[in-house]
Amino acid sequence: MKVNPPAERQGTGGTDAARGTDGAGRTAGRAARGGLLRRHRDFRLLWCGESAGKFGASVTSVLLPLAAVSVLHAGTFEVSLINAATWVPWLVIGLPAGVWVDRLRRRTVMMVSDAVSGVLFLSVPVAAWFGVLGIGQLLLVALLAGTAAVFFQTAYTAYLPTLVGPADQAEGNAKLHGSAAAAQIAGSGAGGLIAQSAGAVNGMLTNAATFLVSLVCVARIRHREPPPAAVTAERARGALFRDVAEGVDLVVHDPYLRSLTLFGAASNFFLGGCNSLLVVFLVRDIGLSPGTVGTLVAIGGAGGVLGALLVRRCVARFGTARALLLFELGVPALAPLMALTTRDAGVAFFVVGYAAVALGVVAGNIIKAGFTQAYCAAEVLGRVTACSAFLNYGTLPLGALAAGGLGAWLGVRPTMWLLTVGMPLAALILCCSPIRTCRDLPVQEPGTT
């Protein structure tokens, strides 16, 4: 996102469970009596905070390009540049961020990230009130908010295994990813409605409020992590580069981590390009209103919630490896339907294609998150996560920039065809890996105990 013992006992997930001893059996028994949201206060707070942040990020993904298009009259390439700026930090600091997260208390990292994001989005309407808002500020906000997201995402992925026991991690991942998908659906729909009622710029106040909610929730978590070994030990000169190299080496030389990372990079290149053109495509080419755009994205995004609901059942029936191929190759084959979108009844093509992509992304992410947490040791989990995310998220701005250039050259609809066809083809990387011959992904790194 290996298990560190929590500093204090939770109501139903004590230290024995976290260590993976016989307490895991007691945790499993307690799990039968109620889900994590009911019996684990700290997980409930993490879930609420992460959901609020995802809602705000989803509103941002609608309001920022709408503000650029409708208020500042930005062109196709400028809009793509704003989308790219959100993901550029993964290319710049994605690798060292994993090392820093492994050296710091992850809860603190998440709180600082929330605070920074809230201030940034508050600055947009404030600048507009004083008449000084411009494309440059939107680019800067997207860039710095993306930097905060790098640290939050890396920290939160590595934080979950320290908060809940091994028996609860599958449920925890499913709930976090499922709520994130639901929050993104609600945020996309709300973004369009907010833009219509309050304006795209003033709507940024909603973004600032959601990150404040996330900050309060994370701050109220009682669990305290033990001091990371990287913090208590004296760091020699050059240790940062050695730690980064260790994370890269683990990903490059492990066939499973390598294949999943390469697939994620290829898939996100096409996905980032498609997302950067969605608003331009639906507003300018199809002629839809901002409210309708938000509604369609919300309806299509319901596929992500469906993916979160189906993933555990599919994993139990087919195995983690086969279910991953189903969700990443089979379901997204419907993605090219988005390029067939027209007005009136033709918007159904967009809804079906977008829903298929959302379903595959959410379900696949749940499987991959659970695999990484079970496969990697706790002391390197942040570095492995950051190394994978460096490539996975690093291709998003490249895809956005490529889409902006192609959209201005070939036209938006032909570019949408290229991008949506590329999404399922990216999963062929998985078919050339050991995953193709497995029923289940391994749950422990080879050679470890």
Tab-separated table of C-alpha atoms in Angstrom:
chain	number	residue	atom	x	y	z
A	1	MET	CA	0.000	0.000	0.000
A	2	LYS	CA	5.450	-6.795	7.175
A	3	VAL	CA	3.107	-5.839	9.816
A	4	ASN	CA	4.203	-3.524	12.605
A	5	PRO	CA	2.528	-3.907	15.997
A	6	PRO	CA	0.347	-0.974	16.990
A	7	ALA	CA	1.442	1.103	19.951
A	8	GLU	CA	-1.829	0.535	21.759
A	9	ARG	CA	-4.605	-2.036	21.706
A	10	GLN	CA	-7.682	-1.203	19.686
A	11	GLY	CA	-11.090	-2.350	20.781
A	12	THR	CA	-11.032	-5.420	18.576
A	13	GLY	CA	-7.619	-5.511	16.960
A	14	GLY	CA	-4.949	-5.807	19.624
A	15	THR	CA	-1.231	-6.167	19.372
A	16	ASP	CA	-1.308	-9.944	19.014
A	17	ALA	CA	-3.443	-9.673	15.931
A	18	ALA	CA	-1.140	-7.121	14.395
A	19	ARG	CA	1.899	-9.322	15.017
A	20	GLY	CA	0.229	-12.194	13.191
A	21	THR	CA	0.349	-14.579	16.187
A	22	ASP	CA	-2.600	-16.473	17.618
A	23	GLY	CA	-4.301	-13.099	18.006
A	24	ALA	CA	-5.040	-13.259	14.281
A	25	GLY	CA	-7.472	-16.051	15.019
A	26	ARG	CA	-9.227	-13.879	17.574
A	27	THR	CA	-9.291	-11.048	15.034
A	28	ALA	CA	-10.912	-13.349	12.490
A	29	GLY	CA	-13.492	-14.336	15.078
A	30	ARG	CA	-14.246	-10.719	15.848
A	31	ALA	CA	-14.456	-9.986	12.116
A	32	ALA	CA	-17.291	-12.477	11.908
A	33	ARG	CA	-19.235	-10.425	14.467
A	34	GLY	CA	-18.893	-7.114	12.661
A	35	GLY	CA	-17.025	-5.241	9.982
A	36	LEU	CA	-14.106	-2.893	10.473
A	37	LEU	CA	-16.256	0.226	10.255
A	38	ARG	CA	-18.367	-0.993	13.164
A	39	ARG	CA	-15.706	-2.290	15.515
A	40	HIS	CA	-12.497	-0.349	14.755
A	41	ARG	CA	-12.706	3.339	15.654
A	42	ASP	CA	-9.331	4.335	14.208
A	43	PHE	CA	-9.975	2.596	10.904
A	44	ARG	CA	-13.358	4.322	10.755
A	45	LEU	CA	-11.635	7.693	11.132
A	46	LEU	CA	-9.051	6.806	8.470
A	47	TRP	CA	-11.868	5.688	6.175
A	48	CYS	CA	-13.809	8.928	6.697
A	49	GLY	CA	-10.737	11.104	6.232
A	50	GLU	CA	-9.580	9.305	3.100
A	51	SER	CA	-13.108	9.415	1.634
A	52	ALA	CA	-13.390	13.155	2.289
A	53	GLY	CA	-10.028	13.751	0.621
A	54	LYS	CA	-10.989	11.664	-2.399
A	55	PHE	CA	-14.259	13.568	-2.683
A	56	GLY	CA	-12.351	16.855	-2.689
A	57	ALA	CA	-9.831	15.566	-5.231
A	58	SER	CA	-12.689	14.447	-7.498
A	59	VAL	CA	-14.400	17.839	-7.243
A	60	THR	CA	-11.034	19.401	-8.108
A	61	SER	CA	-10.680	17.246	-11.231
A	62	VAL	CA	-13.923	18.798	-12.520
A	63	LEU	CA	-13.651	22.363	-11.213
A	64	LEU	CA	-10.035	23.114	-12.172
A	65	PRO	CA	-10.466	22.401	-15.921
A	66	LEU	CA	-13.918	24.017	-15.879
A	67	ALA	CA	-12.423	27.149	-14.310
A	68	ALA	CA	-9.727	27.166	-16.977
A	69	VAL	CA	-12.218	26.656	-19.833
A	70	SER	CA	-15.195	28.750	-18.730
A	71	VAL	CA	-13.560	31.531	-16.667
A	72	LEU	CA	-10.069	31.949	-18.118
A	73	HIS	CA	-10.929	30.686	-21.635
A	74	ALA	CA	-7.950	28.337	-21.770
A	75	GLY	CA	-7.178	26.300	-24.877
A	76	THR	CA	-7.057	22.509	-25.211
A	77	PHE	CA	-3.316	22.285	-24.528
A	78	GLU	CA	-3.503	24.619	-21.509
A	79	VAL	CA	-6.240	22.472	-19.960
A	80	SER	CA	-4.131	19.361	-20.529
A	81	LEU	CA	-1.177	21.163	-18.954
A	82	ILE	CA	-3.182	21.801	-15.774
A	83	ASN	CA	-4.137	18.125	-15.596
A	84	ALA	CA	-0.515	17.142	-16.183
A	85	ALA	CA	0.709	19.451	-13.410
A	86	THR	CA	-1.301	17.435	-10.883
A	87	TRP	CA	0.765	14.334	-11.628
A	88	VAL	CA	4.206	15.793	-12.429
A	89	PRO	CA	5.294	15.568	-8.742
A	90	TRP	CA	5.285	11.786	-9.015
A	91	LEU	CA	8.056	12.094	-11.601
A	92	VAL	CA	10.036	14.612	-9.561
A	93	ILE	CA	9.765	13.391	-5.950
A	94	GLY	CA	7.940	10.073	-6.248
A	95	LEU	CA	11.014	7.967	-5.447
A	96	PRO	CA	12.502	9.929	-2.517
A	97	ALA	CA	9.004	10.405	-1.078
A	98	GLY	CA	8.884	6.695	-0.315
A	99	VAL	CA	12.151	6.892	1.616
A	100	TRP	CA	10.991	9.952	3.560
A	101	VAL	CA	7.691	8.259	4.414
A	102	ASP	CA	9.578	5.217	5.720
A	103	ARG	CA	11.580	7.574	7.973
A	104	LEU	CA	8.609	9.558	9.324
A	105	ARG	CA	5.402	8.841	11.183
A	106	ARG	CA	2.888	8.286	8.422
A	107	ARG	CA	-0.065	9.788	10.271
A	108	THR	CA	1.814	13.093	10.601
A	109	VAL	CA	2.653	13.056	6.895
A	110	MET	CA	-1.037	12.642	6.030
A	111	MET	CA	-2.083	15.510	8.316
A	112	VAL	CA	0.450	17.938	6.826
A	113	SER	CA	-0.609	16.929	3.304
A	114	ASP	CA	-4.268	17.636	4.105
A	115	ALA	CA	-3.457	21.041	5.595
A	116	VAL	CA	-1.373	22.098	2.602
A	117	SER	CA	-4.060	20.984	0.124
A	118	GLY	CA	-6.770	22.904	1.956
A	119	VAL	CA	-4.771	26.150	1.910
A	120	LEU	CA	-3.945	25.773	-1.782
A	121	PHE	CA	-7.542	25.340	-2.901
A	122	LEU	CA	-8.673	28.194	-0.672
A	123	SER	CA	-6.219	30.458	-2.509
A	124	VAL	CA	-8.093	30.100	-5.822
A	125	PRO	CA	-11.348	31.877	-4.885
A	126	VAL	CA	-9.389	34.393	-2.783
A	127	ALA	CA	-7.306	35.325	-5.842
A	128	ALA	CA	-10.470	35.577	-7.952
A	129	TRP	CA	-12.076	37.941	-5.417
A	130	PHE	CA	-9.072	40.259	-5.769
A	131	GLY	CA	-9.106	39.947	-9.560
A	132	VAL	CA	-5.647	38.367	-9.884
A	133	LEU	CA	-6.508	34.752	-10.792
A	134	GLY	CA	-4.740	33.420	-13.869
A	135	ILE	CA	-3.659	30.218	-15.585
A	136	GLY	CA	-0.301	30.454	-13.840
A	137	GLN	CA	-1.906	30.189	-10.399
A	138	LEU	CA	-4.062	27.237	-11.452
A	139	LEU	CA	-0.923	25.477	-12.681
A	140	LEU	CA	0.882	26.224	-9.409
A	141	VAL	CA	-2.055	25.009	-7.302
A	142	ALA	CA	-2.286	21.808	-9.360
A	143	LEU	CA	1.465	21.246	-9.003
A	144	LEU	CA	1.666	21.819	-5.241
A	145	ALA	CA	-1.557	19.943	-4.500
A	146	GLY	CA	-0.161	17.062	-6.535
A	147	THR	CA	2.975	17.165	-4.388
A	148	ALA	CA	0.868	16.916	-1.227
A	149	ALA	CA	-1.027	14.013	-2.797
A	150	VAL	CA	2.252	12.144	-3.408
A	151	PHE	CA	3.024	12.165	0.307
A	152	PHE	CA	-0.533	11.417	1.420
A	153	GLN	CA	-0.972	8.494	-0.986
A	154	THR	CA	2.400	6.950	-0.150
A	155	ALA	CA	1.896	7.364	3.604
A	156	TYR	CA	-1.683	6.123	3.702
A	157	THR	CA	-0.880	3.012	1.659
A	158	ALA	CA	1.908	2.071	4.065
A	159	TYR	CA	-0.096	3.130	7.159
A	160	LEU	CA	-2.987	0.669	6.859
A	161	PRO	CA	-0.953	-2.472	7.752
A	162	THR	CA	0.168	-0.773	10.991
A	163	LEU	CA	-3.413	0.086	11.912
A	164	VAL	CA	-5.223	-3.240	11.373
A	165	GLY	CA	-4.211	-6.869	11.699
A	166	PRO	CA	-3.427	-9.172	8.754
A	167	ALA	CA	-6.864	-10.791	8.880
A	168	ASP	CA	-8.514	-7.399	8.345
A	169	GLN	CA	-6.337	-6.017	5.570
A	170	ALA	CA	-8.379	-7.432	2.683
A	171	GLU	CA	-11.557	-5.908	4.115
A	172	GLY	CA	-9.728	-2.667	4.847
A	173	ASN	CA	-8.436	-2.356	1.291
A	174	ALA	CA	-11.850	-3.133	-0.188
A	175	LYS	CA	-13.580	-0.552	2.011
A	176	LEU	CA	-10.986	2.152	1.367
A	177	HIS	CA	-10.968	1.657	-2.388
A	178	GLY	CA	-14.740	1.235	-2.523
A	179	SER	CA	-15.348	4.416	-0.572
A	180	ALA	CA	-12.786	6.220	-2.725
A	181	ALA	CA	-14.692	5.176	-5.835
A	182	ALA	CA	-17.993	6.292	-4.296
A	183	ALA	CA	-16.451	9.596	-3.210
A	184	GLN	CA	-15.087	10.159	-6.699
A	185	ILE	CA	-18.531	9.499	-8.181
A	186	ALA	CA	-20.191	11.912	-5.774
A	187	GLY	CA	-17.407	14.438	-6.271
A	188	SER	CA	-17.660	14.339	-10.058
A	189	GLY	CA	-21.404	14.855	-9.964
A	190	ALA	CA	-21.145	17.511	-7.281
A	191	GLY	CA	-18.381	19.281	-9.191
A	192	GLY	CA	-20.644	19.933	-12.154
A	193	LEU	CA	-23.548	21.038	-9.971
A	194	ILE	CA	-21.301	23.268	-7.848
A	195	ALA	CA	-19.910	24.874	-11.001
A	196	GLN	CA	-23.426	25.647	-12.208
A	197	SER	CA	-24.706	26.998	-8.895
A	198	ALA	CA	-21.682	28.755	-7.376
A	199	GLY	CA	-19.242	28.923	-10.255
A	200	ALA	CA	-16.133	26.837	-10.896
A	201	VAL	CA	-13.872	29.211	-8.963
A	202	ASN	CA	-16.001	29.718	-5.854
A	203	GLY	CA	-16.617	25.982	-5.835
A	204	MET	CA	-13.007	25.547	-4.735
A	205	LEU	CA	-14.197	26.449	-1.236
A	206	THR	CA	-15.774	22.986	-1.198
A	207	ASN	CA	-12.383	21.457	-1.933
A	208	ALA	CA	-10.765	23.316	0.947
A	209	ALA	CA	-13.535	22.166	3.308
A	210	THR	CA	-13.135	18.485	2.374
A	211	PHE	CA	-9.428	18.528	3.150
A	212	LEU	CA	-10.175	20.178	6.483
A	213	VAL	CA	-12.549	17.292	7.265
A	214	SER	CA	-9.855	14.812	6.286
A	215	LEU	CA	-7.322	16.589	8.513
A	216	VAL	CA	-9.652	16.476	11.537
A	217	CYS	CA	-10.418	12.778	11.031
A	218	VAL	CA	-6.769	11.739	10.723
A	219	ALA	CA	-5.813	13.923	13.692
A	220	ARG	CA	-8.359	12.113	15.892
A	221	ILE	CA	-6.830	8.668	15.269
A	222	ARG	CA	-5.570	7.409	18.642
A	223	HIS	CA	-3.159	4.796	17.324
A	224	ARG	CA	0.464	5.911	17.453
A	225	GLU	CA	3.088	4.250	15.302
A	226	PRO	CA	6.354	3.144	16.852
A	227	PRO	CA	9.328	5.327	15.825
A	228	PRO	CA	10.481	4.160	12.377
A	229	ALA	CA	13.872	2.486	12.388
A	230	ALA	CA	15.022	4.980	9.781
A	231	VAL	CA	14.286	7.819	12.220
A	232	THR	CA	15.940	6.357	15.286
A	233	ALA	CA	19.076	5.278	13.465
A	234	GLU	CA	21.731	7.775	12.439
A	235	ARG	CA	21.600	8.344	8.686
A	236	ALA	CA	24.903	8.197	6.878
A	237	ARG	CA	25.701	10.512	4.000
A	238	GLY	CA	24.207	9.174	0.782
A	239	ALA	CA	21.675	7.013	2.647
A	240	LEU	CA	18.770	8.601	0.771
A	241	PHE	CA	20.135	7.495	-2.583
A	242	ARG	CA	20.923	4.018	-1.281
A	243	ASP	CA	17.397	3.648	0.100
A	244	VAL	CA	15.884	4.827	-3.179
A	245	ALA	CA	18.104	2.391	-5.066
A	246	GLU	CA	16.983	-0.427	-2.768
A	247	GLY	CA	13.331	0.243	-3.542
A	248	VAL	CA	14.032	0.418	-7.274
A	249	ASP	CA	16.066	-2.788	-7.114
A	250	LEU	CA	13.233	-4.644	-5.378
A	251	VAL	CA	10.742	-3.620	-8.040
A	252	VAL	CA	13.039	-4.156	-11.034
A	253	HIS	CA	14.216	-7.632	-10.079
A	254	ASP	CA	10.957	-9.087	-8.799
A	255	PRO	CA	8.872	-10.460	-11.714
A	256	TYR	CA	5.524	-9.724	-10.052
A	257	LEU	CA	6.298	-6.200	-8.866
A	258	ARG	CA	8.000	-5.397	-12.172
A	259	SER	CA	5.084	-6.600	-14.306
A	260	LEU	CA	2.456	-4.798	-12.238
A	261	THR	CA	4.491	-1.584	-12.294
A	262	LEU	CA	5.049	-1.657	-16.063
A	263	PHE	CA	1.371	-2.397	-16.649
A	264	GLY	CA	0.346	0.450	-14.356
A	265	ALA	CA	2.651	2.842	-16.185
A	266	ALA	CA	1.304	1.899	-19.619
A	267	SER	CA	-2.328	1.884	-18.505
A	268	ASN	CA	-2.082	5.236	-16.736
A	269	PHE	CA	-0.503	6.855	-19.776
A	270	PHE	CA	-3.704	6.231	-21.733
A	271	LEU	CA	-5.957	6.873	-18.739
A	272	GLY	CA	-4.253	10.185	-17.950
A	273	GLY	CA	-4.620	11.302	-21.538
A	274	CYS	CA	-8.285	10.337	-21.643
A	275	ASN	CA	-9.103	12.107	-18.373
A	276	SER	CA	-7.331	15.273	-19.493
A	277	LEU	CA	-9.598	15.512	-22.560
A	278	LEU	CA	-12.922	14.476	-21.018
A	279	VAL	CA	-14.153	17.970	-20.160
A	280	VAL	CA	-13.042	19.435	-23.504
A	281	PHE	CA	-14.561	16.472	-25.379
A	282	LEU	CA	-17.926	16.569	-23.615
A	283	VAL	CA	-18.312	20.365	-23.388
A	284	ARG	CA	-16.874	21.545	-26.703
A	285	ASP	CA	-17.239	18.566	-29.051
A	286	ILE	CA	-20.488	17.095	-27.741
A	287	GLY	CA	-21.974	20.382	-26.488
A	288	LEU	CA	-22.985	19.323	-22.971
A	289	SER	CA	-23.393	21.653	-19.993
A	290	PRO	CA	-21.057	21.438	-16.964
A	291	GLY	CA	-23.865	19.978	-14.845
A	292	THR	CA	-24.546	17.264	-17.420
A	293	VAL	CA	-20.841	16.451	-17.628
A	294	GLY	CA	-20.682	15.974	-13.859
A	295	THR	CA	-23.801	13.815	-13.904
A	296	LEU	CA	-22.509	11.546	-16.677
A	297	VAL	CA	-19.137	11.116	-14.990
A	298	ALA	CA	-20.904	10.307	-11.719
A	299	ILE	CA	-23.184	7.707	-13.338
A	300	GLY	CA	-20.309	6.097	-15.209
A	301	GLY	CA	-18.139	6.215	-12.125
A	302	ALA	CA	-20.638	3.962	-10.345
A	303	GLY	CA	-18.731	1.168	-12.053
A	304	GLY	CA	-15.998	1.754	-9.483
A	305	VAL	CA	-18.381	1.033	-6.611
A	306	LEU	CA	-19.555	-2.092	-8.426
A	307	GLY	CA	-15.940	-3.162	-8.803
A	308	ALA	CA	-15.351	-2.779	-5.060
A	309	LEU	CA	-18.438	-4.883	-4.348
A	310	LEU	CA	-17.519	-7.632	-6.830
A	311	VAL	CA	-13.798	-7.965	-6.292
A	312	ARG	CA	-13.758	-10.157	-3.180
A	313	ARG	CA	-16.339	-12.528	-4.641
A	314	CYS	CA	-14.417	-12.810	-7.919
A	315	VAL	CA	-11.129	-13.353	-6.086
A	316	ALA	CA	-12.685	-16.168	-4.046
A	317	ARG	CA	-14.013	-17.841	-7.177
A	318	PHE	CA	-11.208	-17.310	-9.691
A	319	GLY	CA	-8.139	-16.476	-7.584
A	320	THR	CA	-6.303	-13.161	-7.289
A	321	ALA	CA	-4.214	-13.521	-10.463
A	322	ARG	CA	-7.102	-14.563	-12.716
A	323	ALA	CA	-9.426	-11.967	-11.247
A	324	LEU	CA	-6.766	-9.324	-11.908
A	325	LEU	CA	-6.621	-10.298	-15.586
A	326	LEU	CA	-10.413	-10.196	-15.786
A	327	PHE	CA	-10.647	-6.706	-14.332
A	328	GLU	CA	-7.645	-5.215	-16.116
A	329	LEU	CA	-7.995	-6.814	-19.565
A	330	GLY	CA	-11.530	-8.128	-20.042
A	331	VAL	CA	-13.729	-5.392	-18.574
A	332	PRO	CA	-11.832	-2.342	-19.963
A	333	ALA	CA	-12.268	-3.744	-23.490
A	334	LEU	CA	-15.466	-1.640	-23.476
A	335	ALA	CA	-13.503	1.605	-23.018
A	336	PRO	CA	-13.530	2.575	-26.759
A	337	LEU	CA	-17.296	3.074	-26.510
A	338	MET	CA	-16.516	6.489	-24.982
A	339	ALA	CA	-15.205	7.713	-28.331
A	340	LEU	CA	-18.631	6.977	-29.900
A	341	THR	CA	-20.395	9.486	-27.642
A	342	THR	CA	-22.943	11.823	-29.268
A	343	ARG	CA	-25.716	14.038	-27.951
A	344	ASP	CA	-29.009	12.718	-26.525
A	345	ALA	CA	-29.144	8.895	-26.477
A	346	GLY	CA	-25.546	8.700	-27.666
A	347	VAL	CA	-24.299	9.650	-24.207
A	348	ALA	CA	-25.054	6.053	-23.206
A	349	PHE	CA	-21.853	5.044	-25.007
A	350	PHE	CA	-19.867	7.283	-22.677
A	351	VAL	CA	-21.592	5.965	-19.556
A	352	VAL	CA	-20.972	2.292	-20.432
A	353	GLY	CA	-17.364	2.824	-21.501
A	354	TYR	CA	-16.514	5.014	-18.518
A	355	ALA	CA	-18.205	2.585	-16.112
A	356	ALA	CA	-16.165	-0.314	-17.511
A	357	VAL	CA	-12.921	1.604	-16.995
A	358	ALA	CA	-13.910	2.630	-13.458
A	359	LEU	CA	-14.881	-0.936	-12.538
A	360	GLY	CA	-11.600	-2.346	-13.804
A	361	VAL	CA	-9.442	0.330	-12.177
A	362	VAL	CA	-11.000	0.079	-8.714
A	363	ALA	CA	-11.174	-3.719	-8.593
A	364	GLY	CA	-7.638	-4.051	-9.968
A	365	ASN	CA	-6.283	-1.529	-7.459
A	366	ILE	CA	-7.837	-3.445	-4.558
A	367	ILE	CA	-6.180	-6.674	-5.677
A	368	LYS	CA	-2.805	-4.984	-6.247
A	369	ALA	CA	-2.873	-3.142	-2.919
A	370	GLY	CA	-3.601	-6.345	-1.006
A	371	PHE	CA	-0.843	-8.168	-2.894
A	372	THR	CA	1.782	-5.496	-2.178
A	373	GLN	CA	0.954	-5.331	1.528
A	374	ALA	CA	1.130	-9.118	1.891
A	375	TYR	CA	4.207	-9.535	-0.313
A	376	CYS	CA	6.590	-6.848	0.962
A	377	ALA	CA	8.247	-6.381	4.341
A	378	ALA	CA	7.051	-3.422	6.432
A	379	GLU	CA	10.419	-1.658	6.476
A	380	VAL	CA	10.521	-1.379	2.671
A	381	LEU	CA	6.811	-1.043	1.932
A	382	GLY	CA	6.944	2.744	1.585
A	383	ARG	CA	9.879	2.552	-0.826
A	384	VAL	CA	8.317	-0.196	-2.926
A	385	THR	CA	5.012	1.689	-3.020
A	386	ALA	CA	6.713	4.929	-4.024
A	387	CYS	CA	8.862	3.267	-6.674
A	388	SER	CA	5.817	1.668	-8.277
A	389	ALA	CA	3.828	4.886	-7.968
A	390	PHE	CA	6.711	6.857	-9.498
A	391	LEU	CA	6.165	5.029	-12.778
A	392	ASN	CA	2.426	4.425	-12.420
A	393	TYR	CA	1.527	8.027	-11.664
A	394	GLY	CA	4.508	9.496	-13.494
A	395	THR	CA	3.049	8.511	-16.855
A	396	LEU	CA	-0.218	10.346	-16.124
A	397	PRO	CA	1.208	13.815	-16.930
A	398	LEU	CA	2.974	12.390	-19.975
A	399	GLY	CA	-0.337	10.989	-21.181
A	400	ALA	CA	-2.066	14.294	-20.497
A	401	LEU	CA	0.550	16.259	-22.433
A	402	ALA	CA	0.498	13.780	-25.318
A	403	ALA	CA	-3.299	13.937	-25.408
A	404	GLY	CA	-3.236	17.739	-25.447
A	405	GLY	CA	-0.793	17.793	-28.345
A	406	LEU	CA	-2.638	15.113	-30.315
A	407	GLY	CA	-5.987	16.738	-29.562
A	408	ALA	CA	-4.806	20.048	-30.988
A	409	TRP	CA	-3.293	18.296	-34.042
A	410	LEU	CA	-5.672	15.437	-34.906
A	411	GLY	CA	-8.800	16.619	-33.127
A	412	VAL	CA	-10.276	15.546	-29.808
A	413	ARG	CA	-12.450	12.634	-30.973
A	414	PRO	CA	-9.699	10.834	-32.970
A	415	THR	CA	-7.400	11.239	-29.968
A	416	MET	CA	-10.083	9.740	-27.703
A	417	TRP	CA	-10.176	6.711	-30.005
A	418	LEU	CA	-6.431	6.186	-29.698
A	419	LEU	CA	-6.457	6.555	-25.913
A	420	THR	CA	-9.457	4.328	-25.186
A	421	VAL	CA	-8.174	1.545	-27.427
A	422	GLY	CA	-4.815	1.704	-25.651
A	423	MET	CA	-6.308	1.093	-22.193
A	424	PRO	CA	-7.152	-2.627	-22.554
A	425	LEU	CA	-4.103	-3.248	-24.764
A	426	ALA	CA	-1.841	-2.153	-21.899
A	427	ALA	CA	-2.958	-5.224	-19.929
A	428	LEU	CA	-1.189	-7.468	-22.444
A	429	ILE	CA	1.903	-6.772	-20.323
A	430	LEU	CA	0.327	-8.904	-17.585
A	431	CYS	CA	-0.227	-11.717	-20.080
A	432	CYS	CA	3.532	-11.814	-20.699
A	433	SER	CA	4.335	-12.179	-16.989
A	434	PRO	CA	4.173	-15.030	-14.435
A	435	ILE	CA	0.707	-13.744	-13.507
A	436	ARG	CA	-0.687	-15.374	-16.658
A	437	THR	CA	0.069	-18.883	-15.351
A	438	CYS	CA	-1.043	-18.373	-11.735
A	439	ARG	CA	-4.403	-18.774	-10.071
A	440	ASP	CA	-3.319	-16.653	-7.105
A	441	LEU	CA	-0.652	-14.032	-6.611
A	442	PRO	CA	1.957	-14.975	-3.983
A	443	VAL	CA	1.378	-13.626	-0.487
A	444	GLN	CA	4.973	-13.510	0.752
A	445	GLU	CA	8.188	-12.376	-0.847
A	446	PRO	CA	10.282	-15.419	-1.797
A	447	GLY	CA	12.981	-16.198	0.718
A	448	THR	CA	11.281	-14.458	3.652
A	449	THR	CA	9.660	-15.988	6.706
